[in-house]
mmCIF file of C-alpha atoms in Angstrom:
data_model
loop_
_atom_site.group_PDB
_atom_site.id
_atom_site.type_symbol
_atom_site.label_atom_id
_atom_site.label_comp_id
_atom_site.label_asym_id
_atom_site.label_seq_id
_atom_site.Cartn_x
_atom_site.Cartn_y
_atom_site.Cartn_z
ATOM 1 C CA UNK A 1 57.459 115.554 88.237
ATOM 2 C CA UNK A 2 56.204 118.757 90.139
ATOM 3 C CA UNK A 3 58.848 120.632 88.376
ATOM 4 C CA UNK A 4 57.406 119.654 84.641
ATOM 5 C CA UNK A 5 53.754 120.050 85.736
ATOM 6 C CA UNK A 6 53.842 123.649 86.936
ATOM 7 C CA UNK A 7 56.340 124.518 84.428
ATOM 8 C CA UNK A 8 54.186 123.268 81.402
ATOM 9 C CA UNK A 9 50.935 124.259 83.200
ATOM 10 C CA UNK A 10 52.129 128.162 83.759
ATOM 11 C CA UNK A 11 53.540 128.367 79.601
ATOM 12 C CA UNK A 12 50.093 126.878 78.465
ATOM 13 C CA UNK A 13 46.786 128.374 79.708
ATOM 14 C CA UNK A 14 46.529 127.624 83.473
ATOM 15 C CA UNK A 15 47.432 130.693 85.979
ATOM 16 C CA UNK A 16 49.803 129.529 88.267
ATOM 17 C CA UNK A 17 53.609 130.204 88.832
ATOM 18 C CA UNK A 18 56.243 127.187 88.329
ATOM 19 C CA UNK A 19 59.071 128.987 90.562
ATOM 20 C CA UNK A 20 57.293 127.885 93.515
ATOM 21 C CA UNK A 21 57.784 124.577 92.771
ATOM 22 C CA UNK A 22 61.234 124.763 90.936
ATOM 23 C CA UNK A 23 63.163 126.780 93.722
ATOM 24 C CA UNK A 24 62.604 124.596 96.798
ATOM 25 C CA UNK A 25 63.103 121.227 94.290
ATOM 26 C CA UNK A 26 66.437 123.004 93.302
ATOM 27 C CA UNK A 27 67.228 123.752 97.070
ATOM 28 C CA UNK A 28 66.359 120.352 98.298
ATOM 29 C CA UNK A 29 69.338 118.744 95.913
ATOM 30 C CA UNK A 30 71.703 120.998 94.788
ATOM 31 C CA UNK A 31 73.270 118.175 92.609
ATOM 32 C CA UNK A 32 70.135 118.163 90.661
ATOM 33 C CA UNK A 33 69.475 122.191 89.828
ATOM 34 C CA UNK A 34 71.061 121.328 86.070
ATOM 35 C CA UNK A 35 68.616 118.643 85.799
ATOM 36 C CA UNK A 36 65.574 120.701 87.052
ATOM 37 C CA UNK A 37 66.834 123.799 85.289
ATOM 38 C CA UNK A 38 66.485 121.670 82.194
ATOM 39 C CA UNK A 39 63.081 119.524 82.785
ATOM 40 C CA UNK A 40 61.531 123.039 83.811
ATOM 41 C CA UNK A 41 63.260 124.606 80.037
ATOM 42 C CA UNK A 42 61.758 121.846 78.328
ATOM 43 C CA UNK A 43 58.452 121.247 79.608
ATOM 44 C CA UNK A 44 57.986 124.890 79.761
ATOM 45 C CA UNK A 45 58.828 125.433 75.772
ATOM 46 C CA UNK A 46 56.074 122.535 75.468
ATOM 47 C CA UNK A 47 53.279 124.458 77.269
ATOM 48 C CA UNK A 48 54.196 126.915 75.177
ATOM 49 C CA UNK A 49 54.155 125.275 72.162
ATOM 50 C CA UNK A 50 50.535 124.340 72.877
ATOM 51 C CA UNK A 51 49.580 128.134 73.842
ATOM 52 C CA UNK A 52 51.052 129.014 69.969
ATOM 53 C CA UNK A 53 48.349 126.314 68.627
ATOM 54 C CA UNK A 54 45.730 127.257 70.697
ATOM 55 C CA UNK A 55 46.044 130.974 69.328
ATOM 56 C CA UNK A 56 46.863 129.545 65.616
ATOM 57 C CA UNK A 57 44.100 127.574 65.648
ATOM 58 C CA UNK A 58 41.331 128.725 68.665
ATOM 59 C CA UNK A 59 41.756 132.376 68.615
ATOM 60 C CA UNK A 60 37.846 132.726 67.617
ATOM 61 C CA UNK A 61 36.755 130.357 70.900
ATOM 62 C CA UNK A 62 39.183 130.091 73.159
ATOM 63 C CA UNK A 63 41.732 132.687 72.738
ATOM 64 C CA UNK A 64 39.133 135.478 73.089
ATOM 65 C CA UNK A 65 37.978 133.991 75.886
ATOM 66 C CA UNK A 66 40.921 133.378 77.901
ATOM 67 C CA UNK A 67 41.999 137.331 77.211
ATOM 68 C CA UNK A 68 38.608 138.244 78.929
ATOM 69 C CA UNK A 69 39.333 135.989 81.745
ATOM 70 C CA UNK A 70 42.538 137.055 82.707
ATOM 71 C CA UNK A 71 41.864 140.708 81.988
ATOM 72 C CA UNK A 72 45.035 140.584 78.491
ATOM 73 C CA UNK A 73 43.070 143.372 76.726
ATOM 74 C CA UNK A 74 45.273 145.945 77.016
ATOM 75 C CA UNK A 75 48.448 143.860 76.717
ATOM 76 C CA UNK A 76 47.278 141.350 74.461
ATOM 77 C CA UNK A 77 46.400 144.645 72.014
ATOM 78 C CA UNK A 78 49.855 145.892 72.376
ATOM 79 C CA UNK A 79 51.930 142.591 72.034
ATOM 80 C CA UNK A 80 49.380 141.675 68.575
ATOM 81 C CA UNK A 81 50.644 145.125 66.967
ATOM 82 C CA UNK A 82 54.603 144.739 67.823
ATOM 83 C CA UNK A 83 54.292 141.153 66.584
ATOM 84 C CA UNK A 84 54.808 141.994 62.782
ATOM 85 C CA UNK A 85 58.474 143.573 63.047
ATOM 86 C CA UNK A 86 59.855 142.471 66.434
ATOM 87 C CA UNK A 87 58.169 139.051 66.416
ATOM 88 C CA UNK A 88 61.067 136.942 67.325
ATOM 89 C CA UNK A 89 62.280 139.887 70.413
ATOM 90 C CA UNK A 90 58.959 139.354 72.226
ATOM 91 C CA UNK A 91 59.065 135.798 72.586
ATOM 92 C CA UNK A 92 62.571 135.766 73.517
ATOM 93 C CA UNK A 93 62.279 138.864 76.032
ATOM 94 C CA UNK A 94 58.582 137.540 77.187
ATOM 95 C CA UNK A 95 60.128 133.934 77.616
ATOM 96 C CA UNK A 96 62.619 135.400 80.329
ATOM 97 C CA UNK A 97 60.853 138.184 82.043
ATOM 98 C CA UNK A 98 57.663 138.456 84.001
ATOM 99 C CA UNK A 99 55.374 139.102 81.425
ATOM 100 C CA UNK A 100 53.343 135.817 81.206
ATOM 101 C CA UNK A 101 54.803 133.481 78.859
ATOM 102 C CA UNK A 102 51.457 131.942 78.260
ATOM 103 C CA UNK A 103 50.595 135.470 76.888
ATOM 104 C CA UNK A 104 53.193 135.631 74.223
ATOM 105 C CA UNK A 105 52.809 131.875 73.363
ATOM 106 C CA UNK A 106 49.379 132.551 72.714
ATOM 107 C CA UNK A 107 49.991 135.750 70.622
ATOM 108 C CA UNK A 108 52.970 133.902 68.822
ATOM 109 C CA UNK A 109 49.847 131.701 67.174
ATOM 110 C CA UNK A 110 47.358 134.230 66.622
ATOM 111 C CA UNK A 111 50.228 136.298 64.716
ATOM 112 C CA UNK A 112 51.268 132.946 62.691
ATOM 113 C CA UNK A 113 54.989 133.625 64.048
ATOM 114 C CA UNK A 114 56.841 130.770 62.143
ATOM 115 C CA UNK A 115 56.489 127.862 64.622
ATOM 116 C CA UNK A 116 59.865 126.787 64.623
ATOM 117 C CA UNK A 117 61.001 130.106 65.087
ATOM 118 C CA UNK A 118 58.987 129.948 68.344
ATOM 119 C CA UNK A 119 60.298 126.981 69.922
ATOM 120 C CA UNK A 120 63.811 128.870 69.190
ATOM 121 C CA UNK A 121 63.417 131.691 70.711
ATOM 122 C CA UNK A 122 61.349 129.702 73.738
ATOM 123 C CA UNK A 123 63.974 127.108 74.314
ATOM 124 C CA UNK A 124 66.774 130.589 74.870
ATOM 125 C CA UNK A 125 64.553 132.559 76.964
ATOM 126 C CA UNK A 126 63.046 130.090 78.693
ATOM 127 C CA UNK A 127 66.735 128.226 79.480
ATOM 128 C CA UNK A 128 68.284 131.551 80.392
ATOM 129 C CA UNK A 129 65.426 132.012 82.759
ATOM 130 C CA UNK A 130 65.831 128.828 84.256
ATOM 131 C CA UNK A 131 69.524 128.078 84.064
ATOM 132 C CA UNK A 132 69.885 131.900 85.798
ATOM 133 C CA UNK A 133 67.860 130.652 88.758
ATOM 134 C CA UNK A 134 69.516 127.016 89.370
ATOM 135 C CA UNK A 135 73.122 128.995 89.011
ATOM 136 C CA UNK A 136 72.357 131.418 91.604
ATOM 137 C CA UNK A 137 70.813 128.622 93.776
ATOM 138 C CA UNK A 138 73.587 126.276 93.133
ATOM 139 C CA UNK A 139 76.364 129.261 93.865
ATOM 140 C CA UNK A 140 74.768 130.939 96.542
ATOM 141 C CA UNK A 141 71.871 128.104 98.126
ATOM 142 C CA UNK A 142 69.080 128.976 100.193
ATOM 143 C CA UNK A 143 70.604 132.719 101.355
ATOM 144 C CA UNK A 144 69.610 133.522 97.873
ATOM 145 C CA UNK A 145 66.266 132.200 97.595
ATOM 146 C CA UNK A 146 64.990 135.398 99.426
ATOM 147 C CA UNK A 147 66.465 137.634 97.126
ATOM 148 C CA UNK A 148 65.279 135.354 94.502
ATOM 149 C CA UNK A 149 62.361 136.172 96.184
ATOM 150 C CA UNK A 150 62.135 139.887 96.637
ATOM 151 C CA UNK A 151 63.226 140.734 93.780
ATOM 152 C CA UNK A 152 62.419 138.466 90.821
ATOM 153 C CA UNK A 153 61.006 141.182 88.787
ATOM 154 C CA UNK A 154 63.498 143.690 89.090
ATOM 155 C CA UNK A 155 65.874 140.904 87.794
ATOM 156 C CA UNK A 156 63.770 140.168 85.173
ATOM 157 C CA UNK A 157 64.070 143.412 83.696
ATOM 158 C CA UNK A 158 67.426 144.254 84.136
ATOM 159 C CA UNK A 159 68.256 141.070 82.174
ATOM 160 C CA UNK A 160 65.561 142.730 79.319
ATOM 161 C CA UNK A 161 67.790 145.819 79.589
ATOM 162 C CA UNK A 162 71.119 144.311 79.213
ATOM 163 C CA UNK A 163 69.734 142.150 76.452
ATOM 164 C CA UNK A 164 68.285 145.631 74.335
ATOM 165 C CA UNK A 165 71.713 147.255 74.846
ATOM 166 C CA UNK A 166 73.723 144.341 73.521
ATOM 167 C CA UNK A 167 71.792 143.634 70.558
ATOM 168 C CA UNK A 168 71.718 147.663 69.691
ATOM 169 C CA UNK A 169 75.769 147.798 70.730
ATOM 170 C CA UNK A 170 75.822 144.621 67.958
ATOM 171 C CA UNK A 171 73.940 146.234 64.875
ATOM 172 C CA UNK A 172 75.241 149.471 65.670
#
């Protein structure tokens, strides 16, 4: 339950990190990291699903005032001006790498990205973020966990890399 809380709280508007709560649930039952992987996937694409309304249809209240809370200015700026031509690479790149999801979600409304195309691209990044983490926990167990750890955001981007190069390797 902890698991689809967090997960669905961090995607939506809250500030708070689910991986917290998903790595030790995944290390206390091994036999369970598919199942966790998944609830975490799912309620995570949800959250975000209600962070794309509340920019589709709030941006005037509360989307301007959540990007002065949590200081998005700068980023928010930058993500709304991408949107147009690489719409469907930032939510699949944001859904797997540290940039908040919430963030994107949120953008993904206020830039009218085709809903369904959303919850595509969500539902990939978000399960490749998730599915990477219960894999290495299920292979490796807690000796991982502090690698996990450490090094979370270096991860992150590699994984942004490798996904650039492949999909320039594909259409080139």
């Amino acid at each position: 339950m902890g698991v689809g809380v967090t997960s669905f709280a961090e995607s939506s508007i809250v500030r708070c990190r689910s991986m917290p709560v998903v790595v030790p649930v995944m290390l206390a039952d091994r036999r369970q990291v598919w199942l966790t992987a998944l609830v975490a996937t799912l309620t995570s694409v949800a959250g975000g699903a209600v962070g794309y309304l509340i920019g589709h249809l709030l941006y005037e209240t509360v989307v301007v005032w959540l990007i002065d809370l949590y200081g998005w200015e700068a980023s928010f700026k930058r993500i709304q001006e991408r949107f147009h031509d690489e719409g469907l690479w930032i939510v699949l790149i944001g859904a797997i790498t540290p940039i908040p999801y919430k963030l994107i979600a949120i953008a993904s409304g206020v830039q009218s990205l085709p809903f369904l195309l959303f919850v595509l691209a969500s539902f990939a990044g978000r399960g490749v973020r998730f599915l990477a983490i219960a894999m290495a926990l299920y292979w490796f167990g807690p000796q991982i966990r502090v690698l996990l750890d450490r090094y979370a955001k270096i991860i992150g981007w590699i994984v942004v890399i490798v996904l650039i190069w492949a999909s320039s390797r594909s259409s080139g």
